[in-house]
Short mmCIF file of C-alpha atoms in Angstrom, two decimals:
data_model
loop_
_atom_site.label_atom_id
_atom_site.label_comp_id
_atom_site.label_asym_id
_atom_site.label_seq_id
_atom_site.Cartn_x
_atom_site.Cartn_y
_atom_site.Cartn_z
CA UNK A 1 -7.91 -39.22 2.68
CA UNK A 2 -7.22 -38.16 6.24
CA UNK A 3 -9.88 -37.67 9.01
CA UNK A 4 -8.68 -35.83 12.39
CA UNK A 5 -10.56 -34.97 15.39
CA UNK A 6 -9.74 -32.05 17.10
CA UNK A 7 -7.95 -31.54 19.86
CA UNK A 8 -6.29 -29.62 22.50
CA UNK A 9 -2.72 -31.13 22.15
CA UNK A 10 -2.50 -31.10 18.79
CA UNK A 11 0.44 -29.08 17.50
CA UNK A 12 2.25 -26.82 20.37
CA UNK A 13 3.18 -23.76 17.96
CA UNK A 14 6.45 -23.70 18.82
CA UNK A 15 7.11 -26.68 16.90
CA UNK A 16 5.95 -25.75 13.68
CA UNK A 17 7.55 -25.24 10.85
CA UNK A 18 7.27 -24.02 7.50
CA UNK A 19 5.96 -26.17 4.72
CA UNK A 20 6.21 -27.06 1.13
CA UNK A 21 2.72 -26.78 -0.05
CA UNK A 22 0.62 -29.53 -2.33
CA UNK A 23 -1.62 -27.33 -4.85
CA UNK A 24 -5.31 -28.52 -5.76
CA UNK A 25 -5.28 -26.53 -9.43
CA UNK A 26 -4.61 -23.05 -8.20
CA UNK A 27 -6.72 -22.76 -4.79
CA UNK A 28 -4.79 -21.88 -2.07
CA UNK A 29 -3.69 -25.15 -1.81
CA UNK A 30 -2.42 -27.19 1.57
CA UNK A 31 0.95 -29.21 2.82
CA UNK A 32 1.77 -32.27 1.75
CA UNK A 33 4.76 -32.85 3.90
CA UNK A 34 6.96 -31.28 7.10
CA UNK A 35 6.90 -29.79 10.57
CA UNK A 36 5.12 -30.74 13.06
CA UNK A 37 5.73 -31.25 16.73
CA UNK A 38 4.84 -33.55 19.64
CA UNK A 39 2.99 -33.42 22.70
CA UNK A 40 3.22 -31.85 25.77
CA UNK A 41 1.04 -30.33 28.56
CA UNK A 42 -1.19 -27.19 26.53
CA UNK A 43 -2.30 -24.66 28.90
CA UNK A 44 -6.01 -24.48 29.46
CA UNK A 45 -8.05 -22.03 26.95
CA UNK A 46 -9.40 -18.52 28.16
CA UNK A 47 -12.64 -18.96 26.84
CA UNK A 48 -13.51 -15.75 28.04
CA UNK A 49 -13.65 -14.73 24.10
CA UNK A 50 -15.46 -17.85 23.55
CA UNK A 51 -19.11 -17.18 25.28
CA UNK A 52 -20.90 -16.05 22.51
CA UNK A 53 -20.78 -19.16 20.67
CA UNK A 54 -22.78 -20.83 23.56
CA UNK A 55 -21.92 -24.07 25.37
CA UNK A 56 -23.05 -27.62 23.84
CA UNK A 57 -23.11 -31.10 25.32
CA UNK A 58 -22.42 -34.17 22.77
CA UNK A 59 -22.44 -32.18 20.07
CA UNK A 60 -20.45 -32.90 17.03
CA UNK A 61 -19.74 -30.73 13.55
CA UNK A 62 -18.03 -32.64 10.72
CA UNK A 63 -15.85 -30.41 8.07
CA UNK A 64 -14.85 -31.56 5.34
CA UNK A 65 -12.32 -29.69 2.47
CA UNK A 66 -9.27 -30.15 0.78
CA UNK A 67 -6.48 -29.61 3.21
CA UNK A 68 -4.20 -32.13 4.61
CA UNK A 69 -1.69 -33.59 6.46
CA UNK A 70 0.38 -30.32 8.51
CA UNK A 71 -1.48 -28.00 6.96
CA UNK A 72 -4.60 -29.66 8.50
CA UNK A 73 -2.89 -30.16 12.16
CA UNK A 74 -3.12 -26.39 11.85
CA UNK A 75 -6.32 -25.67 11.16
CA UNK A 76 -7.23 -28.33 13.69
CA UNK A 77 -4.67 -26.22 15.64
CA UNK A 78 -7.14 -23.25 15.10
CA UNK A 79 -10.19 -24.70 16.77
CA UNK A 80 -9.10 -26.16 19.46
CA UNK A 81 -10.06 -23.33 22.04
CA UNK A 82 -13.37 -22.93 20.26
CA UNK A 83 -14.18 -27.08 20.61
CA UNK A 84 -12.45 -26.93 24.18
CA UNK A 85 -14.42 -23.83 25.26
CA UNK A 86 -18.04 -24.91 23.47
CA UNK A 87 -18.01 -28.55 23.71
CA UNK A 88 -18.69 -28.24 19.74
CA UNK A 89 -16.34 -31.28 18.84
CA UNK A 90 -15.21 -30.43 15.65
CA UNK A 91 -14.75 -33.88 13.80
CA UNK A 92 -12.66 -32.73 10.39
CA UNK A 93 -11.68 -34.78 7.07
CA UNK A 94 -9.28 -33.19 4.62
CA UNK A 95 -9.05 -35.50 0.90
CA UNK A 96 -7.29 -34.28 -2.03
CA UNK A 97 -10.24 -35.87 -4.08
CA UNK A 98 -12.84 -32.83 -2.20
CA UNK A 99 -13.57 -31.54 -5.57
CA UNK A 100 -15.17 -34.53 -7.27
CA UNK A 101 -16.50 -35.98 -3.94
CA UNK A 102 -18.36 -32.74 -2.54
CA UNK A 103 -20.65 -33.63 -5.35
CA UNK A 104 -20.71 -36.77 -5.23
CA UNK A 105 -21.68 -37.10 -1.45
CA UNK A 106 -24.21 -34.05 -1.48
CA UNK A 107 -26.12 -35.75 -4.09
CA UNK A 108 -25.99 -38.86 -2.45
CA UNK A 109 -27.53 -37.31 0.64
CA UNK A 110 -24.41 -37.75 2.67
CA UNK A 111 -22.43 -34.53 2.74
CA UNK A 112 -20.60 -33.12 5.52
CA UNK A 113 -21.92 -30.40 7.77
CA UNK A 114 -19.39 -28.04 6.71
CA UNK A 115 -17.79 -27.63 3.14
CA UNK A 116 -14.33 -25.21 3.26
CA UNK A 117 -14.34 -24.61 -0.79
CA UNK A 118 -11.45 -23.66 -2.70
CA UNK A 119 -13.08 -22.21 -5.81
CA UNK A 120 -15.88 -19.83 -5.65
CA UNK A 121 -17.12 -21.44 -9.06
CA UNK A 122 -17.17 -24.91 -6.99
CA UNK A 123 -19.46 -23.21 -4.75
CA UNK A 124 -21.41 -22.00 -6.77
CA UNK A 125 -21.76 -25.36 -8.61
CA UNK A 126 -23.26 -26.75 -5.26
CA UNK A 127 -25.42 -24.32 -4.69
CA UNK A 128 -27.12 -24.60 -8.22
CA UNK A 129 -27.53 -28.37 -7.09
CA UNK A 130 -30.12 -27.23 -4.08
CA UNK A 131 -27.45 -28.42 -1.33
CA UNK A 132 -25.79 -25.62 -0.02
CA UNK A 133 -27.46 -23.46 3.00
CA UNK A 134 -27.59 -19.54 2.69
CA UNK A 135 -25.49 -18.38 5.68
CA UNK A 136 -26.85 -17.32 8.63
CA UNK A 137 -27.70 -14.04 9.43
CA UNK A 138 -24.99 -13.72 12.39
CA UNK A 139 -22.53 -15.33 9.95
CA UNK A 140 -22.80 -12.60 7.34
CA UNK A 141 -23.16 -10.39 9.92
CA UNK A 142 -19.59 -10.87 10.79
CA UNK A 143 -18.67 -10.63 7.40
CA UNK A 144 -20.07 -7.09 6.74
CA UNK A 145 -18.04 -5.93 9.70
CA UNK A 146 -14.62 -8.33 8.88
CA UNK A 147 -14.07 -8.51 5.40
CA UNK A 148 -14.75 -6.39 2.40
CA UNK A 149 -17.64 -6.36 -0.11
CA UNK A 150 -15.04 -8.01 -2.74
CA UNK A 151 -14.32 -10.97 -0.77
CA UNK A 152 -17.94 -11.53 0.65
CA UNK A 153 -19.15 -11.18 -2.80
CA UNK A 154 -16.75 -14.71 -3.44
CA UNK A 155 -19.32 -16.21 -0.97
CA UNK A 156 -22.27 -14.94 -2.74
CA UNK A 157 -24.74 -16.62 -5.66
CA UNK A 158 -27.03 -14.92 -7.26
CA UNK A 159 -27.47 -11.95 -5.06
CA UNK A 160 -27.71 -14.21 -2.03
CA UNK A 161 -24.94 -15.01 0.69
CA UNK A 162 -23.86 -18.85 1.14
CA UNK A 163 -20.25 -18.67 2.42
CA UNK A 164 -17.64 -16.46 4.58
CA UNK A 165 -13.94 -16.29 3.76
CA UNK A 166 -11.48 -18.17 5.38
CA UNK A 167 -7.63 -17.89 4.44
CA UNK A 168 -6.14 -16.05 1.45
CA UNK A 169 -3.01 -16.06 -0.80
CA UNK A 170 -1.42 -13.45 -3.14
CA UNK A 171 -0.70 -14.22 -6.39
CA UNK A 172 2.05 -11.84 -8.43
CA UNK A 173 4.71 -12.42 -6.53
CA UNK A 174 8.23 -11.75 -8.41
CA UNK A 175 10.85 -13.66 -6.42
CA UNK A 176 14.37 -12.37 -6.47
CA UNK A 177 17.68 -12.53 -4.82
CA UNK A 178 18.51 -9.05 -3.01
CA UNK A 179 21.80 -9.81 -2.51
CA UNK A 180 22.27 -10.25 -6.54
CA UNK A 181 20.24 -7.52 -7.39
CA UNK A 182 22.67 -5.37 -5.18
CA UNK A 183 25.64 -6.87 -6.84
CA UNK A 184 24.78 -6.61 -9.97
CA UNK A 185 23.07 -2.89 -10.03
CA UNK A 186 19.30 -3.98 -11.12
CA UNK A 187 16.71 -2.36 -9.22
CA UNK A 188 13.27 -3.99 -8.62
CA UNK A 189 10.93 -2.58 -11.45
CA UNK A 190 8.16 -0.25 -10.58
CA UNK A 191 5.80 -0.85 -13.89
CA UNK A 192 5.09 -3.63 -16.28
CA UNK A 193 7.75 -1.67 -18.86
CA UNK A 194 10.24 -1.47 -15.93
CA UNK A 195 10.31 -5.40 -15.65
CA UNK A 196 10.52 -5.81 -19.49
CA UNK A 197 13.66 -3.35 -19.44
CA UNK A 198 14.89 -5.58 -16.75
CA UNK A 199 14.28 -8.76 -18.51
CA UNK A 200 16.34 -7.67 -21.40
CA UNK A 201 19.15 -5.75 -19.47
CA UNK A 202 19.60 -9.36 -17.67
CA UNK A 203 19.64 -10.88 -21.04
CA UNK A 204 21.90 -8.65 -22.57
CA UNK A 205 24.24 -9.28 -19.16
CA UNK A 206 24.68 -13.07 -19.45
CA UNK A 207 25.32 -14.04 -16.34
CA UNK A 208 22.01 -15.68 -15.71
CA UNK A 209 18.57 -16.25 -17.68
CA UNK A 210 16.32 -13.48 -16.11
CA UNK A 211 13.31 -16.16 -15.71
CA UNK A 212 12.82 -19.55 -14.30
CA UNK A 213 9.36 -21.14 -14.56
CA UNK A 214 7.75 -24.79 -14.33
CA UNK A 215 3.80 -25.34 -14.94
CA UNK A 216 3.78 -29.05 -14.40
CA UNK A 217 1.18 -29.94 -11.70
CA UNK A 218 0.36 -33.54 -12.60
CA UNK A 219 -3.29 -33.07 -13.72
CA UNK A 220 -3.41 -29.46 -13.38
CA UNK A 221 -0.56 -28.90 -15.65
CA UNK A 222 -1.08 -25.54 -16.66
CA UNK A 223 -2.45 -23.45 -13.85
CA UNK A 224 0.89 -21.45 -12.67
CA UNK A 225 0.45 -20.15 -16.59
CA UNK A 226 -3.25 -18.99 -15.38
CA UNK A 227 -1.66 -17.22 -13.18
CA UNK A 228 0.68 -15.08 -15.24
CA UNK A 229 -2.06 -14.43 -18.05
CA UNK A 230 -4.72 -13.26 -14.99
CA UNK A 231 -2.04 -10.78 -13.70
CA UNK A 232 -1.55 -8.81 -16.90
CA UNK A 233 -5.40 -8.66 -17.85
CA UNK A 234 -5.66 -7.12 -14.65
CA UNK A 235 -3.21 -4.61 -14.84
CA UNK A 236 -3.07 -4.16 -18.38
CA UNK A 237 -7.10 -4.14 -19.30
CA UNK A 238 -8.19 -3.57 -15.59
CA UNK A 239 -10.51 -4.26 -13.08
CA UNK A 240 -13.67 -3.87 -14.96
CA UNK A 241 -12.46 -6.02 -18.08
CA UNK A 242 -11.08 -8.63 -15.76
CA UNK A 243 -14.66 -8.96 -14.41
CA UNK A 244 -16.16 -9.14 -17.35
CA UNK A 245 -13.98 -11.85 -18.76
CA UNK A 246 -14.81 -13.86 -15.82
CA UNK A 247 -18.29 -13.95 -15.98
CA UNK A 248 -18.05 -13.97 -19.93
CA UNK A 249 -19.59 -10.65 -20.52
CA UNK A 250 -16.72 -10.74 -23.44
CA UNK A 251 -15.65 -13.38 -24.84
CA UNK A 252 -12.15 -15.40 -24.07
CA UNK A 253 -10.48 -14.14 -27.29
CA UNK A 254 -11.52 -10.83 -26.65
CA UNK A 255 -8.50 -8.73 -28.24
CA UNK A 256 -7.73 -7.08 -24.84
CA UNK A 257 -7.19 -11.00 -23.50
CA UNK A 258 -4.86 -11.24 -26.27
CA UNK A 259 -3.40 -8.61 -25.46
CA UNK A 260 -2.39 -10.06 -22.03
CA UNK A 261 -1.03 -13.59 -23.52
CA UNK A 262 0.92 -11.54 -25.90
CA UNK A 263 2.52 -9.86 -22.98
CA UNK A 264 3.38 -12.93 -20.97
CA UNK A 265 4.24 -14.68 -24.17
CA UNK A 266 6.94 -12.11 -24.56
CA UNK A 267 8.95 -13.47 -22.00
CA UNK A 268 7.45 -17.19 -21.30
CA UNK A 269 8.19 -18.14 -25.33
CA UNK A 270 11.14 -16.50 -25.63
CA UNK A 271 14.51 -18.71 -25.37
CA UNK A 272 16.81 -15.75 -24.49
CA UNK A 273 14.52 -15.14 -21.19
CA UNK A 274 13.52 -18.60 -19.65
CA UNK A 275 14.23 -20.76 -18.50
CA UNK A 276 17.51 -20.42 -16.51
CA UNK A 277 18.81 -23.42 -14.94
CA UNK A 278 16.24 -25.75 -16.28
CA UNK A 279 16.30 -25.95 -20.21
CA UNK A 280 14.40 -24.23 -23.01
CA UNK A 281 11.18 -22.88 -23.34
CA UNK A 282 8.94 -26.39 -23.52
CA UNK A 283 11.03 -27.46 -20.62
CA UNK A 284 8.45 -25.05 -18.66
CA UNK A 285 5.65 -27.77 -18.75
CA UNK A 286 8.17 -30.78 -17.54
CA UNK A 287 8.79 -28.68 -14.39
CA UNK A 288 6.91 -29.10 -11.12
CA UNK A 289 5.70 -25.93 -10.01
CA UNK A 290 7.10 -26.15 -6.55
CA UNK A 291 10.69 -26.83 -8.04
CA UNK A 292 10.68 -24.53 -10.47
CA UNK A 293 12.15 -21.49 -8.53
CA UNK A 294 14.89 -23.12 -7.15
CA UNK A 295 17.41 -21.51 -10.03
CA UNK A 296 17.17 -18.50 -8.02
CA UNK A 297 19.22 -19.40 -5.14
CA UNK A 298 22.11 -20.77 -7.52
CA UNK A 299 22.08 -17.71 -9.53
CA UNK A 300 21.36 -19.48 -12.54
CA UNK A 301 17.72 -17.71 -12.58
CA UNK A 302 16.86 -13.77 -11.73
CA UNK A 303 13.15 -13.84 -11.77
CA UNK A 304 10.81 -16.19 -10.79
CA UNK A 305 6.55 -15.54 -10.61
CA UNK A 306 4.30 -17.38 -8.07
CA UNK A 307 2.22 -17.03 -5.17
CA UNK A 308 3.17 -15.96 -1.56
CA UNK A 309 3.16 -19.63 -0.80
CA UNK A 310 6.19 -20.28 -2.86
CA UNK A 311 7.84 -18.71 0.52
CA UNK A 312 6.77 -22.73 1.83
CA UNK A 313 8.64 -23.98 -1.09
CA UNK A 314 12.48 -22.99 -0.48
CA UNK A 315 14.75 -25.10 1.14
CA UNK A 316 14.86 -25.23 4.91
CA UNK A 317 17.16 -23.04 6.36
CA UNK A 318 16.41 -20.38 3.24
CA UNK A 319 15.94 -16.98 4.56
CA UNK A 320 13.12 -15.40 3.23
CA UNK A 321 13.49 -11.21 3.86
CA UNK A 322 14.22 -8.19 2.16
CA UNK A 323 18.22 -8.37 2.89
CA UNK A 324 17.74 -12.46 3.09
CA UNK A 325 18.44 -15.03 0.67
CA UNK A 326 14.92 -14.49 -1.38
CA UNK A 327 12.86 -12.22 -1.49
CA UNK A 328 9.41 -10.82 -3.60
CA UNK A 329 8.03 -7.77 -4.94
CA UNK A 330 4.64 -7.49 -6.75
CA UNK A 331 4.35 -8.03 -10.51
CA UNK A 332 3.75 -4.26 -11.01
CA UNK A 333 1.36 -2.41 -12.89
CA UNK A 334 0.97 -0.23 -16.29
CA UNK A 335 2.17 3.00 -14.03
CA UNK A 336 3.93 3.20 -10.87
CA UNK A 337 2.06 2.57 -7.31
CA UNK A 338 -0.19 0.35 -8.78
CA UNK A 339 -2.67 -1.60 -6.29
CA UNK A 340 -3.92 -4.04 -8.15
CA UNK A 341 -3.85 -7.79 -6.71
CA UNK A 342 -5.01 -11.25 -7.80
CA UNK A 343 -5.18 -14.42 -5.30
CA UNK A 344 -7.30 -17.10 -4.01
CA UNK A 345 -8.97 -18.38 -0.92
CA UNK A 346 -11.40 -20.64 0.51
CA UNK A 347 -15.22 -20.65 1.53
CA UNK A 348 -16.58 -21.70 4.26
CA UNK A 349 -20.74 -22.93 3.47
CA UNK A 350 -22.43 -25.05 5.20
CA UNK A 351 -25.29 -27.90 4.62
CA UNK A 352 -26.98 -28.18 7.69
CA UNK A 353 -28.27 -25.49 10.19
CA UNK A 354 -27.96 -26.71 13.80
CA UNK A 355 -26.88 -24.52 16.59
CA UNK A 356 -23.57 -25.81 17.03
CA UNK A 357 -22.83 -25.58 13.05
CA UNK A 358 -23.55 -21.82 13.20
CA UNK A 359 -21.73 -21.36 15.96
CA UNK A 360 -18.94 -22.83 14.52
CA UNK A 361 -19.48 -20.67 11.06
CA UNK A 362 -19.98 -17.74 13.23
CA UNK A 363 -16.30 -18.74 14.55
CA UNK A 364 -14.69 -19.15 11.30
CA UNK A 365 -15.92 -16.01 10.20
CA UNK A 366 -14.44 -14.41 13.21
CA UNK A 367 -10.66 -12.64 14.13
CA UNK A 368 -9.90 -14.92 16.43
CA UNK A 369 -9.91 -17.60 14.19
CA UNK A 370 -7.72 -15.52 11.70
CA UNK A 371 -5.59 -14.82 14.67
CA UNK A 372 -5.29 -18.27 16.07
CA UNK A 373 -4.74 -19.61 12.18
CA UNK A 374 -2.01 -17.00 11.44
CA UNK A 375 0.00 -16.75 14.21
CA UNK A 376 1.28 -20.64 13.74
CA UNK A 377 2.60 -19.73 10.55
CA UNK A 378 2.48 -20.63 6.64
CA UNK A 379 -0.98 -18.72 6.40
CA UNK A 380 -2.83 -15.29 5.57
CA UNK A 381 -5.95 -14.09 5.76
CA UNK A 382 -8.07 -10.98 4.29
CA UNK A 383 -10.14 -10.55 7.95
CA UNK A 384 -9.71 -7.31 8.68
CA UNK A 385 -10.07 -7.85 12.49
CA UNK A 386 -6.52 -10.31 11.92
CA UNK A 387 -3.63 -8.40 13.50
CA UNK A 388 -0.45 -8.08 10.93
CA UNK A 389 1.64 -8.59 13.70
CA UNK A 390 0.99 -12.21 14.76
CA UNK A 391 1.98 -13.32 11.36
CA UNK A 392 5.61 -15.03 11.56
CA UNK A 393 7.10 -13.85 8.65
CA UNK A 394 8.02 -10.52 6.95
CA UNK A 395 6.60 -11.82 3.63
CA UNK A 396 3.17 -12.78 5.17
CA UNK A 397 3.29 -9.53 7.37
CA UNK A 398 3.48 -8.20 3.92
CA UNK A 399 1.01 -9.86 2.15
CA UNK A 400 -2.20 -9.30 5.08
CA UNK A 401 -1.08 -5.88 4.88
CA UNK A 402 -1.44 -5.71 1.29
CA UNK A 403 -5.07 -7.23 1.26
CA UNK A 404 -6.12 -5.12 4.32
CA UNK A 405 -5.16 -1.82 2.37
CA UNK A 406 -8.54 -0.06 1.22
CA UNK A 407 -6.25 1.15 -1.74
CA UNK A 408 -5.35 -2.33 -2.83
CA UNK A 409 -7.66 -3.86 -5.99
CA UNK A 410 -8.34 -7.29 -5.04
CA UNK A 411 -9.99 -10.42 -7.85
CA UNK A 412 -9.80 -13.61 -7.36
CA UNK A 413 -8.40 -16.08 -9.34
CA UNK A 414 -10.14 -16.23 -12.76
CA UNK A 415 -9.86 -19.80 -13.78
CA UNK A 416 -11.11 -20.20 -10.08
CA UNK A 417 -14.55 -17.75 -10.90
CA UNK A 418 -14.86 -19.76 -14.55
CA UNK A 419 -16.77 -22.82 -15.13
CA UNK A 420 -14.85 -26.05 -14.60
CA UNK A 421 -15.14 -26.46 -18.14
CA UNK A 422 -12.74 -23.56 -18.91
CA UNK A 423 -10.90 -22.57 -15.57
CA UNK A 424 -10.19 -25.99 -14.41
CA UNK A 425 -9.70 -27.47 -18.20
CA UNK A 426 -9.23 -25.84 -21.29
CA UNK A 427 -7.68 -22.53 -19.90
CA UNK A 428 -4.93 -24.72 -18.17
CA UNK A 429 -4.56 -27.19 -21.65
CA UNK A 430 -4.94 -23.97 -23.19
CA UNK A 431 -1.77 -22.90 -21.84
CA UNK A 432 0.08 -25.89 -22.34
CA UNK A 433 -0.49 -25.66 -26.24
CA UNK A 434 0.38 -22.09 -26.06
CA UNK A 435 4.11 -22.88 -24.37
CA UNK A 436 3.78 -25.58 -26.64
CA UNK A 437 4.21 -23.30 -29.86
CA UNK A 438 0.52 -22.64 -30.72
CA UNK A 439 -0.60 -19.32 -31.65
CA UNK A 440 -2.38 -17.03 -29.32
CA UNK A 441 -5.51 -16.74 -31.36
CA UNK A 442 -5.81 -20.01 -31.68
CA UNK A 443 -5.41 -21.28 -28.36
CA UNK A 444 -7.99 -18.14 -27.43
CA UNK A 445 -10.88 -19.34 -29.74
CA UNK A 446 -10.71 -22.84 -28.85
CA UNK A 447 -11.20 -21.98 -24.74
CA UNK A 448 -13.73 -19.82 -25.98
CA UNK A 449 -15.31 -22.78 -28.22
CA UNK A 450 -15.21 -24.61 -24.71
CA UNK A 451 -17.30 -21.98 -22.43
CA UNK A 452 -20.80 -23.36 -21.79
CA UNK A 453 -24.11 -22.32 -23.38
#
């Protein structure tokens, strides 16, 4: 557990640097290690953009969610104009234990003023306990106008508003080496049979496996799998089914869910496909996550699916850009020019309604936030009032275009929608049993066994 006050020397941007990132489950995670600078002189804040917030005097705001160590300095980082400009001091605790502990300390009648939540469902969880405040009206005010109805509806239980977003990630990502592709004549695939073709022409070549993967996450062994599965229902059943599966208007082993293991299964379970430069098949589940794509840059690997934060996750020095050493396209879709998108986020709710705590919601809600947040790096964010062009990298440049297209289908992590019960537990064992050799159908009817009445 860390705790951090903010303030106005924390991290001169300059100095940071990009970060391997520490995944709770399949949220959008935070750093565990890296970057980070020292000191210096920061020049005073225009708080011209800062007025209506108000000015405060002793007045304090405590936050409380999962992100730590660098990726916290820059959040903190974030702020620090708003507390400097207010007087709101913004007193911030980031525990990798937030999950169990939100509950525990709202219960208890201690919880912080602000929660940052990585699951929607773990919101909604808090709000069916009485703690959680509907948002103010300014605060969802700013949401109508900076984010679409998709991503406010995250926030939302039971018809009524409780949280804004506050970062985002893309899931789907297909990692690749350009320079290899050139060399050896593949061409990125432009629908779901395109990649297949590709996975076998690879195969047929020799030269390399065409997939690396690794779903070992301590605890949360299991989730990158969630991630695969949730693509292809997507793109494969779409939008509408994927909804429904979420909030169990059919059932897990609905045949059109099958349909979607099946798929994945086609090249996670087979031996000819994965898992190049790492072992065989069950050798998936005894690989971290964050290592897993490394095959890639050895050319032992052609493939490899995970999140735009996987860009944290190369080696320093790695060049991550279309004619660089890595780069990503987007698992396609059933036809070409397919928009459709899965990823995660946080919410930001709060538990107590003083002036300074809505003023700071009304902040986090806002584009300079997403501005100030973004432009240091190893972040994205769905606010439409964020610029694209403060964002450091090509592949994040990317990605916020991506999620500010009105063309683009956006859901949210499933297992991050589902009950605990399932999206945090028996879809990510599920998985592992699956990899493991189990059958599709059964794995399917014993997550759906699992769903609560």
């Amino acid at each position: 557990m860390a705790t951090f006050r903010t303030k106005k020397t924390l991290l001169p941007i300059a100095a940071l640097s990009v970060l391997t990132l520490g995944l709770s489950a399949c949220g959008s995670g935070s750093g565990d290690d890296g970057g980070g600078g020292g000191g210096g002189d920061e020049p005073a804040a225009d708080c011209a953009s800062y007025e209506s917030y108000g000015t405060f005097e002793d007045a304090e705001v405590s936050v409380y969610s999962t992100i730590v160590d660098t990726e916290a300095e820059l959040l903190e980082n974030s702020w620090a104009d708003f507390s400097e400009c207010t007087g709101v001091e913004v007193v911030y605790e980031g525990s990798k234990e937030f999950e169990t502990q939100i509950g525990v300390r709202s219960q208890a009648g201690n919880p912080p003023d602000i929660a940052i939540f990585p699951q929607p469902g773990l919101l909604a969880a808090e709000v069916a306990g009485g703690n959680v405040l509907p948002a103010p009206a300014e605060v969802e005010a700013l949401v109508d106008e900076n984010w679409t109805e998709d991503w406010k509806g995250y926030g939302t239980v039971d018809d009524v508003f409780y949280g804004a977003p506050m970062l985002a990630n893309i899931k789907g990502y297909v990692w690749y080496d350009p320079t290899v592709f050139t060399d050896m004549g593949w061409e990125v695939p432009e629908t779901l049979d395109d990649m297949m073709t590709l996975t076998e022409d690879i195969a047929a070549d020799g030269t390399m496996k065409p997939w690396c993967a690794g779903f070992e996450s301590g605890e949360a062994t299991g989730w990158p799998g969630t991630d695969w599965v949730e693509d292809y229902v997507l793109r494969q059943a779409g939008p509408e089914v994927y909804d429904q599966w979420v909030n169990h208007e059919i059932p897990f082993n609905d045949p059109q869910i099958a349909e979607a293991f099946d798929a994945v299964g086609e090249i996670l379970k087979n031996e000819e496909y994965v898992n190049g430069g790492i072992g065989d098949v069950r050798s998936i589940l005894s690989t971290p996550f964050a290592d897993a794509g490394q095959p890639v840059l050895d050319g032992t690997c052609a493939m490899h699916h995970q999140a735009s934060f996987q860009a944290a996750n190369w080696p320093e020095g790695t060049e991550v850009s279309e004619d660089g050493d890595v780069w990503a396209f987007m698992t396609p879709g059933v036809e070409a020019g397919g928009g459709a998108i899965t990823g995660g986020g946080e919410i930001i709710a709060a538990y107590a309604d003083r002036e300074e705590v809505v003023a700071f919601q009304s902040f986090m809600a806002s584009g300079e936030f997403a501005n100030a947040r973004v432009s240091q790096g190893s972040g994205i964010s769905a606010n439409l009032a964020l610029d694209p062009s403060v964002a450091t990298s090509d592949l994040d440049r990317q990605s916020i275009e991506l999620l500010q297209n009105e063309d683009t289908v956006f859901r949210f992590d499933a297992s991050d929608l589902m009950p605990g019960a399932v999206g945090a537990n028996s879809f990510w064992s599920g998985i592992v049993e699956w990899i493991n050799g189990s059958e599709t159908e059964e794995v399917l009817d014993t997550i759906e066994s699992s769903w609560p009445q």
